[in-house]
PDB file of C-alpha atoms and ligand atoms in Angstrom:
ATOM      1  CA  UNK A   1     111.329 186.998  81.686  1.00 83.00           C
ATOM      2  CA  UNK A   2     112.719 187.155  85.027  1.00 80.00           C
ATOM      3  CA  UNK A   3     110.234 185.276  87.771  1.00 77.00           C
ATOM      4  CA  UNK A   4     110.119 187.422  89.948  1.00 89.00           C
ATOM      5  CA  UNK A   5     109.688 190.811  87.864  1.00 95.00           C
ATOM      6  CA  UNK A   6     106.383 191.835  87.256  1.00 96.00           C
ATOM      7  CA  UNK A   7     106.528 192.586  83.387  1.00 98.00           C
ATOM      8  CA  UNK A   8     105.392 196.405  82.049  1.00 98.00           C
ATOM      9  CA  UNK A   9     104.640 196.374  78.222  1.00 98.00           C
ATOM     10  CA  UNK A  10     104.164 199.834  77.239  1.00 98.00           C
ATOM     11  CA  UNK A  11     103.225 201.241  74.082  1.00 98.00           C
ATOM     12  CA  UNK A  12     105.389 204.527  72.805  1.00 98.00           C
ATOM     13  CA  UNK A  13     103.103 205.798  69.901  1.00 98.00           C
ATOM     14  CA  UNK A  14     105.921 208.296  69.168  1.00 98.00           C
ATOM     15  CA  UNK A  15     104.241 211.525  66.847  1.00 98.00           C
ATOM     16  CA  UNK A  16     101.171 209.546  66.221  1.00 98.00           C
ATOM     17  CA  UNK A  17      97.548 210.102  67.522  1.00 98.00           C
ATOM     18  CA  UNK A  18      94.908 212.635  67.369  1.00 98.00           C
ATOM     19  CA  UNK A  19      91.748 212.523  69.039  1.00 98.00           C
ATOM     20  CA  UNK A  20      89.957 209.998  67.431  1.00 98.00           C
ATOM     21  CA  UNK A  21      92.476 207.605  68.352  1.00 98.00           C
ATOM     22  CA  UNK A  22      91.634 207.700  71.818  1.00 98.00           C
ATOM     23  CA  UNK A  23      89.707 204.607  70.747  1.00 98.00           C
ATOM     24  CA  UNK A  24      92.810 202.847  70.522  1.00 98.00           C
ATOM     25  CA  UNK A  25      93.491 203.210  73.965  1.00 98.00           C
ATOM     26  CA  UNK A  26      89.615 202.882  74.798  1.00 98.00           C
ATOM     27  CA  UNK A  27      89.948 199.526  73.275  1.00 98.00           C
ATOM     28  CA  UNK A  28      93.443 198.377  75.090  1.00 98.00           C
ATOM     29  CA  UNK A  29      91.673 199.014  78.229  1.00 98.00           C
ATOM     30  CA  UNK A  30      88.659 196.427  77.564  1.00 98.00           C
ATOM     31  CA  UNK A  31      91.036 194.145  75.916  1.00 98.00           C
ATOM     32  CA  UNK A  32      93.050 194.243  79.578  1.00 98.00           C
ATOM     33  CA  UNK A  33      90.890 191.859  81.088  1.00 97.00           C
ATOM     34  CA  UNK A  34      91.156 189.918  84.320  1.00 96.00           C
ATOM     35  CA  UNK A  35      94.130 187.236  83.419  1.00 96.00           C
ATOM     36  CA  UNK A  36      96.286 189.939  81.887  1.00 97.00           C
ATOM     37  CA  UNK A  37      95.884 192.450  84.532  1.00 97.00           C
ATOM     38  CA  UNK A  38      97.217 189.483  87.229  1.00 96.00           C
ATOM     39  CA  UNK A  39     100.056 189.114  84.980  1.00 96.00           C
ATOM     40  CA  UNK A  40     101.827 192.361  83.507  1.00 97.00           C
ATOM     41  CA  UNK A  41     101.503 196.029  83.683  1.00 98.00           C
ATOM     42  CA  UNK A  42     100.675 198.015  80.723  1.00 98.00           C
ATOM     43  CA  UNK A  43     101.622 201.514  79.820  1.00 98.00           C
ATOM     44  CA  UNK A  44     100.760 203.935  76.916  1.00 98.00           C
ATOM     45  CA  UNK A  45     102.755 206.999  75.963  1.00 99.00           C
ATOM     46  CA  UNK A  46     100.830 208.967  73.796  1.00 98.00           C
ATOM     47  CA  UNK A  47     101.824 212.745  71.678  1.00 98.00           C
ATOM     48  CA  UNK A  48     101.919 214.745  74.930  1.00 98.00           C
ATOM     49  CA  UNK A  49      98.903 216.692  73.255  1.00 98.00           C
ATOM     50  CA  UNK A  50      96.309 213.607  74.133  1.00 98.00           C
ATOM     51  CA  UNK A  51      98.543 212.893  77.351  1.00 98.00           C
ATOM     52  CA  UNK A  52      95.946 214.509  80.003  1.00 98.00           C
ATOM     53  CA  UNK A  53      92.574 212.340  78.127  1.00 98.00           C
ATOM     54  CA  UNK A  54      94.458 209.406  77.992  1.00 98.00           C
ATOM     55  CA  UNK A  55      95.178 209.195  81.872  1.00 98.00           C
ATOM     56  CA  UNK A  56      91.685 210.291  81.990  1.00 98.00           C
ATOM     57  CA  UNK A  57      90.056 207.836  79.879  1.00 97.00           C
ATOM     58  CA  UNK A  58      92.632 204.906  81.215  1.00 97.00           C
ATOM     59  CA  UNK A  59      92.626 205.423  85.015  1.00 92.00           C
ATOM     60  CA  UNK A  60      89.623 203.068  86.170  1.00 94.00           C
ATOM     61  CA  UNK A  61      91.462 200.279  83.870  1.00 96.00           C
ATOM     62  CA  UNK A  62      94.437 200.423  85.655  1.00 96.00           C
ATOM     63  CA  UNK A  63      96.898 201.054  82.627  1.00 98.00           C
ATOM     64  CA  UNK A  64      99.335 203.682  83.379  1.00 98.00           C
ATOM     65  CA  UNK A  65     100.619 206.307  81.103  1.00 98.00           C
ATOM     66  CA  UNK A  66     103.334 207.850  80.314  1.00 98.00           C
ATOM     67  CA  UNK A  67     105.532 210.918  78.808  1.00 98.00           C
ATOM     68  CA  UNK A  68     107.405 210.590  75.858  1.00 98.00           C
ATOM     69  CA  UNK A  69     110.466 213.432  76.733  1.00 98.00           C
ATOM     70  CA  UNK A  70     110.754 215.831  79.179  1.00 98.00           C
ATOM     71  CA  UNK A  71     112.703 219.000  79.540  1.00 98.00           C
ATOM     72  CA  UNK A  72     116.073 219.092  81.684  1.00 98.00           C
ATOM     73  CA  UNK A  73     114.413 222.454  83.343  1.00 98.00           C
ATOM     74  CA  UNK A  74     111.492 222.663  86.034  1.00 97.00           C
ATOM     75  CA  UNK A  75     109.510 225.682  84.430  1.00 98.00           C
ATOM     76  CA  UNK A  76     110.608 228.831  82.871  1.00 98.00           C
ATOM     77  CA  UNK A  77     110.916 230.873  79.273  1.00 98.00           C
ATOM     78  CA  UNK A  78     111.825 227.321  77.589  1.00 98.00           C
ATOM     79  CA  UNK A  79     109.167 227.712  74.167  1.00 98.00           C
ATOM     80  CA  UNK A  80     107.804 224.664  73.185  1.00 97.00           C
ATOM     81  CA  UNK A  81     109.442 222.573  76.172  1.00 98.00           C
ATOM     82  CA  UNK A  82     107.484 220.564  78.372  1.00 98.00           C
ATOM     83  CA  UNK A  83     108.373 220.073  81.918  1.00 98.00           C
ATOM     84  CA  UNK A  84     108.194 216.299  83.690  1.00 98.00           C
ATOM     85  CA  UNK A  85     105.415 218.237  86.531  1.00 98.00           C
ATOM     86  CA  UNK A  86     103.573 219.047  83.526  1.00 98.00           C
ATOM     87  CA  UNK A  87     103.880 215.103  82.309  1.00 98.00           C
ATOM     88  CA  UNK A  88     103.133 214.317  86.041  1.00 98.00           C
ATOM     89  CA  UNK A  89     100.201 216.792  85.978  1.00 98.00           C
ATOM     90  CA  UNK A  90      98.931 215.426  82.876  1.00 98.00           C
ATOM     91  CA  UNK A  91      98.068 211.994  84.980  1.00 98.00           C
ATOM     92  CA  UNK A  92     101.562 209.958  83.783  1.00 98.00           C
ATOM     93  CA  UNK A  93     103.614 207.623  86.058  1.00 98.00           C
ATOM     94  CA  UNK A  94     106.134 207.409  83.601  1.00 98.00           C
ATOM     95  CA  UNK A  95     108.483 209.435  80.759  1.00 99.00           C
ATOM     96  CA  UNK A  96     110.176 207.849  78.473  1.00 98.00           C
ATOM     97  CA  UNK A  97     113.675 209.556  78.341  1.00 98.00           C
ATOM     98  CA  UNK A  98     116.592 209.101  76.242  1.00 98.00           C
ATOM     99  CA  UNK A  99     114.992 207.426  73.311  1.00 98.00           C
ATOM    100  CA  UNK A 100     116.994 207.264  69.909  1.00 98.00           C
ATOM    101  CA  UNK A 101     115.249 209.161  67.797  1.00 98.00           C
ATOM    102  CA  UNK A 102     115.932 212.319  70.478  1.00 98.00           C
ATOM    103  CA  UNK A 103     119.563 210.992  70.589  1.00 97.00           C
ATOM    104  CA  UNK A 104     120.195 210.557  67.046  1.00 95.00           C
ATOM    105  CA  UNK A 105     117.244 213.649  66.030  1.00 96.00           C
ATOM    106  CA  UNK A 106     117.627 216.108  68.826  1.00 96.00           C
ATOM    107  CA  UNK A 107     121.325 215.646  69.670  1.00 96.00           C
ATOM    108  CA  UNK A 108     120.990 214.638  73.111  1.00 98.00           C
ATOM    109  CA  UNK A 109     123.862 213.408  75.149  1.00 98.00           C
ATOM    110  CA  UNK A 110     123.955 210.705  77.750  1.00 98.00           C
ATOM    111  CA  UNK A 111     124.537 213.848  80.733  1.00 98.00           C
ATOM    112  CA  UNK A 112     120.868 215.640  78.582  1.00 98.00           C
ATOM    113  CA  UNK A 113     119.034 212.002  79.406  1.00 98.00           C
ATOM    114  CA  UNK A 114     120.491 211.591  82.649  1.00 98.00           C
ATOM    115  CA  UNK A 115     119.163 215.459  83.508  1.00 98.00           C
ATOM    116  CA  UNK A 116     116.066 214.841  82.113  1.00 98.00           C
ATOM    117  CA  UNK A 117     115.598 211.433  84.085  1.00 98.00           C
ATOM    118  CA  UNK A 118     116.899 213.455  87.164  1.00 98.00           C
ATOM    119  CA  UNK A 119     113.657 216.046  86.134  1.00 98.00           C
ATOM    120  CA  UNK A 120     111.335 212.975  86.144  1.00 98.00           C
ATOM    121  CA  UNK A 121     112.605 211.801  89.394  1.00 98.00           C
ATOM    122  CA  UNK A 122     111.661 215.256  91.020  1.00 98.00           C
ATOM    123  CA  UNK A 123     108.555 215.037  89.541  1.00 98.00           C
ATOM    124  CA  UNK A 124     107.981 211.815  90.659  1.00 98.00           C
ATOM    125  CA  UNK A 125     107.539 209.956  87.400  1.00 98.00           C
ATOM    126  CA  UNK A 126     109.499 207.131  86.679  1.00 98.00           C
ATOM    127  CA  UNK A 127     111.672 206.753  83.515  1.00 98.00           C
ATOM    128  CA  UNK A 128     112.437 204.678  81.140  1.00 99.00           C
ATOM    129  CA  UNK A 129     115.762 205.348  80.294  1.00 98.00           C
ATOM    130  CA  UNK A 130     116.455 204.373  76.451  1.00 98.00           C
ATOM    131  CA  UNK A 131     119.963 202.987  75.112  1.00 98.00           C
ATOM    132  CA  UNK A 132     120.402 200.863  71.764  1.00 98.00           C
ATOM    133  CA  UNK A 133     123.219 200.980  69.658  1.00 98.00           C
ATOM    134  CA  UNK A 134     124.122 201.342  66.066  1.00 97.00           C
ATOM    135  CA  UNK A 135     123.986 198.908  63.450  1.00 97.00           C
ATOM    136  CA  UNK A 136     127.577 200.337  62.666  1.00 98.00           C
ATOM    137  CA  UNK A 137     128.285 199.580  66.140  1.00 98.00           C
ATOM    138  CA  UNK A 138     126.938 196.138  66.406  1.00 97.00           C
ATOM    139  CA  UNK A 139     128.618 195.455  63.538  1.00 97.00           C
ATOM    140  CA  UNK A 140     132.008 196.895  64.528  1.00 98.00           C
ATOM    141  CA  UNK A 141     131.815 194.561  67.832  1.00 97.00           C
ATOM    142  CA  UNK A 142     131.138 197.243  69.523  1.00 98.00           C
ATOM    143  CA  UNK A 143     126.939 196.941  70.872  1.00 98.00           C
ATOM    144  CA  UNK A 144     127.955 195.856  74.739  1.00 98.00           C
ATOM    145  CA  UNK A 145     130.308 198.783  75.413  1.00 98.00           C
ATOM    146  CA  UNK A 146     128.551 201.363  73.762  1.00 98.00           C
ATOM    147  CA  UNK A 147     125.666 200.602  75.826  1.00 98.00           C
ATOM    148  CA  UNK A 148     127.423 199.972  78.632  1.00 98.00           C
ATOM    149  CA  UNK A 149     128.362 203.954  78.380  1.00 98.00           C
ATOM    150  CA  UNK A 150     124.636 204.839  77.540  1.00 98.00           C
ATOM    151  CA  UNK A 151     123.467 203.571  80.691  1.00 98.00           C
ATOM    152  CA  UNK A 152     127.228 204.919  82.812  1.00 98.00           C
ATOM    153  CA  UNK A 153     125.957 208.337  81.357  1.00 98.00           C
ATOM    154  CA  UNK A 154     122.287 208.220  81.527  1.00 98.00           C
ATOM    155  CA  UNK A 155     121.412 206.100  84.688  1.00 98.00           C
ATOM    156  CA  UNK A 156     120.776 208.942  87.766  1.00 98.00           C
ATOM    157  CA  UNK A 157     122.168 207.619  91.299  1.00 97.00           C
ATOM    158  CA  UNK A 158     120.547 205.798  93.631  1.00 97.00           C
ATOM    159  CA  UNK A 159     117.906 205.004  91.410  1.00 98.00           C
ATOM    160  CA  UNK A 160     115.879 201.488  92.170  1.00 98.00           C
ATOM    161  CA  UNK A 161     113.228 199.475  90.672  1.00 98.00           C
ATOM    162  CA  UNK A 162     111.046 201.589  91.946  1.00 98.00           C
ATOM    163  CA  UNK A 163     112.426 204.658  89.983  1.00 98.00           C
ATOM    164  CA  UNK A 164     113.975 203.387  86.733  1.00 98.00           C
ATOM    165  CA  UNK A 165     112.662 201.287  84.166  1.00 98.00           C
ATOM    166  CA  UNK A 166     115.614 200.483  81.421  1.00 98.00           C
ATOM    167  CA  UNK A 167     114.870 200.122  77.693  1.00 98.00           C
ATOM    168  CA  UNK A 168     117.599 198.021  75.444  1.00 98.00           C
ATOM    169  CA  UNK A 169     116.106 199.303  72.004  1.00 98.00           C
ATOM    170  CA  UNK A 170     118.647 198.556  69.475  1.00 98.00           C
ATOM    171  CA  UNK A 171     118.278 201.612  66.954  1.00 98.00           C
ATOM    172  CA  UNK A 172     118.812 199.050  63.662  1.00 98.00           C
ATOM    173  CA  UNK A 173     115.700 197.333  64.642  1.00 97.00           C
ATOM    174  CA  UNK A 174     113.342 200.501  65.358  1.00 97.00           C
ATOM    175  CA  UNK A 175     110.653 200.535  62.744  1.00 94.00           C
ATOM    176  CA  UNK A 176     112.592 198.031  60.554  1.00 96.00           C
ATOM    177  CA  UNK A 177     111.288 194.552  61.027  1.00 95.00           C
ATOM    178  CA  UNK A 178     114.471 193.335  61.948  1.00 95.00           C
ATOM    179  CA  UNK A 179     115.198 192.288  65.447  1.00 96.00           C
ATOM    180  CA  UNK A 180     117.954 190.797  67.460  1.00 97.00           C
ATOM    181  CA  UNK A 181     118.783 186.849  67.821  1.00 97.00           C
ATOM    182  CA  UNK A 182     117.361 185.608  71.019  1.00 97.00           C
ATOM    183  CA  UNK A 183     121.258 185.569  72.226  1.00 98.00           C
ATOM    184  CA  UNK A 184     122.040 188.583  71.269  1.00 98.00           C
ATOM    185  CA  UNK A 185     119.202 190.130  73.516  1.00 98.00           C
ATOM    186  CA  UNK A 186     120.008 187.631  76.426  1.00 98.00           C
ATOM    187  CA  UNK A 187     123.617 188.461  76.130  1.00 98.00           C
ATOM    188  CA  UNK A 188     122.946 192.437  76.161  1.00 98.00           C
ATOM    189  CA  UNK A 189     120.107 192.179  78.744  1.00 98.00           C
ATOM    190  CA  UNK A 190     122.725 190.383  80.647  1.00 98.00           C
ATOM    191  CA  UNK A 191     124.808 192.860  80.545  1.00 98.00           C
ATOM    192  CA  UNK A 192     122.981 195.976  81.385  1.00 98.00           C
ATOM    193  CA  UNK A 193     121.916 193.889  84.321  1.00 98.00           C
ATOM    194  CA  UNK A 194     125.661 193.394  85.077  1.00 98.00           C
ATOM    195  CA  UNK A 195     126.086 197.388  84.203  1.00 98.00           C
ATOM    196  CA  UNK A 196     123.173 198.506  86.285  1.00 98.00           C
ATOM    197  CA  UNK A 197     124.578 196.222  89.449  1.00 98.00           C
ATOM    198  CA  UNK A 198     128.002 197.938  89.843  1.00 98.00           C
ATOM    199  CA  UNK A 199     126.045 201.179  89.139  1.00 98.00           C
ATOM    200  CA  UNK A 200     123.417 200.848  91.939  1.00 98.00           C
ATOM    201  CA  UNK A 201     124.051 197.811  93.713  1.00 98.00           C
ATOM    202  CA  UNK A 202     123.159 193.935  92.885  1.00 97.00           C
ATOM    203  CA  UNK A 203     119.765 194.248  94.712  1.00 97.00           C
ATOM    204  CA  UNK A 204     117.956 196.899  93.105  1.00 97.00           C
ATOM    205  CA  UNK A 205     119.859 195.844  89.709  1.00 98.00           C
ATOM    206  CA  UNK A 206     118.420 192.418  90.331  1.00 97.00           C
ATOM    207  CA  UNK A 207     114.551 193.828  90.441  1.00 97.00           C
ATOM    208  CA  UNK A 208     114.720 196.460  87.502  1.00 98.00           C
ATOM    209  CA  UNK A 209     112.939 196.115  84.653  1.00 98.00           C
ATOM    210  CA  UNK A 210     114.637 195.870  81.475  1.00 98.00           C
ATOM    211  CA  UNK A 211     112.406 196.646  78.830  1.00 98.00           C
ATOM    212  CA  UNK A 212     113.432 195.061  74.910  1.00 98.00           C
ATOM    213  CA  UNK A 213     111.930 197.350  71.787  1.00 98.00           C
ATOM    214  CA  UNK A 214     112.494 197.273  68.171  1.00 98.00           C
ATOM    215  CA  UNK A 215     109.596 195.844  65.853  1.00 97.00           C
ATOM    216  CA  UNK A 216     108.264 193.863  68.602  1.00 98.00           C
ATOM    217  CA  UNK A 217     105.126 192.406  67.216  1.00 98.00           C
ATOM    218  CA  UNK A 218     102.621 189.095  68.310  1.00 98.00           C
ATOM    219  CA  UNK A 219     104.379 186.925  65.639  1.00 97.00           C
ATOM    220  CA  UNK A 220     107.732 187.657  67.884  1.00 98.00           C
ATOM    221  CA  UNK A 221     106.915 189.010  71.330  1.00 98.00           C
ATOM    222  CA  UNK A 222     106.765 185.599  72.594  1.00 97.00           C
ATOM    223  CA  UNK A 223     110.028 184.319  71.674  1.00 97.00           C
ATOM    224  CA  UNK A 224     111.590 187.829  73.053  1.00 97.00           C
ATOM    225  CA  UNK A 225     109.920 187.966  75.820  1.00 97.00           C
ATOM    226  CA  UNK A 226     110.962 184.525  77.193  1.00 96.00           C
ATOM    227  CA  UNK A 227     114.270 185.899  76.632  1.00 97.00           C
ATOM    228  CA  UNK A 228     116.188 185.880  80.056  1.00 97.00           C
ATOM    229  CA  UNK A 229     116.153 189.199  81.801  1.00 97.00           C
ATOM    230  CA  UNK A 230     113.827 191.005  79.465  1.00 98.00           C
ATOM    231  CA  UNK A 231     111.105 192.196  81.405  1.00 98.00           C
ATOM    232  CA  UNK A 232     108.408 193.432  79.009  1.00 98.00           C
ATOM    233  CA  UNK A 233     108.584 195.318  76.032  1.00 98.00           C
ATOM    234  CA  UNK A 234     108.544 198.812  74.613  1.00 98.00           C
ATOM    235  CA  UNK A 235     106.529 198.809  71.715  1.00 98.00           C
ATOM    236  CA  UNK A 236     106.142 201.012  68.540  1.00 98.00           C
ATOM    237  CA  UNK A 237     104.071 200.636  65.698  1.00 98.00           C
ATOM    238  CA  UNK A 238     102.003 197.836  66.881  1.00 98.00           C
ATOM    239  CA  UNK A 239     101.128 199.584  69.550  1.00 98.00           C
ATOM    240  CA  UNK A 240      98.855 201.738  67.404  1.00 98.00           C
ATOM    241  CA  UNK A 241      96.865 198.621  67.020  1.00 98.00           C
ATOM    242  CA  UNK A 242      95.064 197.582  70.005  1.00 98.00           C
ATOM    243  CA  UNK A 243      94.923 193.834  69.321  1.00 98.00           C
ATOM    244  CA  UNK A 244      98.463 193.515  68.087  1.00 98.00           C
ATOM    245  CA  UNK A 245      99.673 195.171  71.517  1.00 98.00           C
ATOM    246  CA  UNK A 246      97.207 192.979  73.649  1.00 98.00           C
ATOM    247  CA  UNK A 247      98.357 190.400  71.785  1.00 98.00           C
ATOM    248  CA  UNK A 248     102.315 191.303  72.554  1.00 98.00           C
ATOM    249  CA  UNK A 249     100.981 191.857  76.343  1.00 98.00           C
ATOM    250  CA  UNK A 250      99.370 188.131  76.136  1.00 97.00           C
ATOM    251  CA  UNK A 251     103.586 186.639  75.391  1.00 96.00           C
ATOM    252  CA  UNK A 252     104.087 188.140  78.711  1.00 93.00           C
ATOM    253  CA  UNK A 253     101.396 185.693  80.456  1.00 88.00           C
ATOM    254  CA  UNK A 254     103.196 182.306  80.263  1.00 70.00           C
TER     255      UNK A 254
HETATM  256  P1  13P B 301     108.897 199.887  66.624  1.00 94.86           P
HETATM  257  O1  13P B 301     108.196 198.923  67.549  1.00 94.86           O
HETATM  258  O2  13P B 301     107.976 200.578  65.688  1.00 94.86           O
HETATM  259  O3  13P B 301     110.079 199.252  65.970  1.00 94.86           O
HETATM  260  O4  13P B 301     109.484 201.064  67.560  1.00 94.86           O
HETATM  261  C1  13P B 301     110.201 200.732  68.677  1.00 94.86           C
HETATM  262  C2  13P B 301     110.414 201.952  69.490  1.00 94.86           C
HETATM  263  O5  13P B 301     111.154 202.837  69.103  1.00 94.86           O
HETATM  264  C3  13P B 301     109.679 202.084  70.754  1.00 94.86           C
HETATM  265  O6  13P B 301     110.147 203.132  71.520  1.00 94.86           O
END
């Protein structure tokens, strides 16, 4: 954790949810009780079908929502796209851009997630840019410069803490159960910080929150989140359980 960043766990329940599971988020919200609201933000990101009731349902508990993509464009003949007003409409404050499985799945490029970050910035979400590398990559030596590019090629000017939220989500460690050594996440998180500096300047860099994800669950939240320079936490699969991801939002407490 960094003092004086205000931690954001958010949960990204990728294509999961139908209506029913509104109760998950139902349940999040009365789980969010006085302590953990003084002490770290929370964020879902449902299917962008149940995105408009689950702003609905969460706004008097103060847990924010957010997009999981957005399209490059603002509106037009783009079938099946969604545009970032539309995620705005829909009651989010943030959209998840750049994640791994719309890298690796959808071909995007680091100039396709910087565009689409640009398109949440005019819509006046904020997004959480995604980078993460390999485990070909990682094992090739390679983890710190390839993400070093991700964020050179995905991070829009001028943005601040404010506007970007930065997720280090190595792609090994998605939905696998493995995660990174404590130093391997300080040393990354180090460096993005280190990245995002000569990219925007040392004082916004200093106040950005960088977000760790990969089979974060209660049994390891704590020891990642007292990680130095991880900031909170962008959760999968627990987060379809709303006492696992309260639970991961309790590590952020101490
Ligand atoms: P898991 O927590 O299921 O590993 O997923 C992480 C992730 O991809 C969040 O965006």
């Amino acid at each position: 954790m960094t003092r004086s960043i205000r931690p954001l766990v958010a949960g990204n329940w990728k294509m999961n949810g139908l209506k029913a599971d509104l109760a998950i988020a139902a349940e999040v919200a009365r789980g969010y009780d006085a302590a953990l609201k003084q002490a770290v933000d929370l964020a879902i990101c449902p299917p962008a079908t149940l995105l408009f009731a689950t702003s609905a349902a969460l706004i008097g508990a103060r847990i924010a929502t957010g997009g999981q993509d957005c399209s490059t464009q603002p509106a037009g003949a783009f079938t099946g796209e969604i545009s970032a007003g539309m995620v705005a409409d829909a009651g989010a404050t943030f959209c998840i851009v750049g994640h791994s499985e719309r890298r690796t799945l959808h071909g995007e490029s680091n100039a396709t997630v910087k565009a689409k970050a640009e398109a949440a910035h005019q819509a006046m979400l904020v997004p959480i840019v995604c980078v993460g590398e390999t485990k070909e990559e990682r094992e090739a030596g390679k983890a710190l410069a390839v993400v070093k590019k991700q964020l050179r090629g995905s991070v829009p000017e001028g943005s601040t803490p404010e506007t970007l939220v930065v997720a280090y989500e190595p792609v090994w460690a998605i939905g696998t159960g493995l995660t990174p050594t404590a130093a391997d996440v300080a040393e990354m998180h180090a460096a993005i910080r280190a990245e995002l500096a000569r990219l925007l300047g040392k004082a916004p860099a200093a106040a950005i929150r960088l977000l760790y994800g990969g089979s974060v669950k209660p049994s390891n939240a704590a020891e990642l989140m007292n990680v130095a320079n991880v900031d909170g936490a962008l959760v999968g699969g627990a987060s379809l359980k709303s006492e696992e991801f309260l639970a991961i939002a309790r590590a952020c407490q101490s």
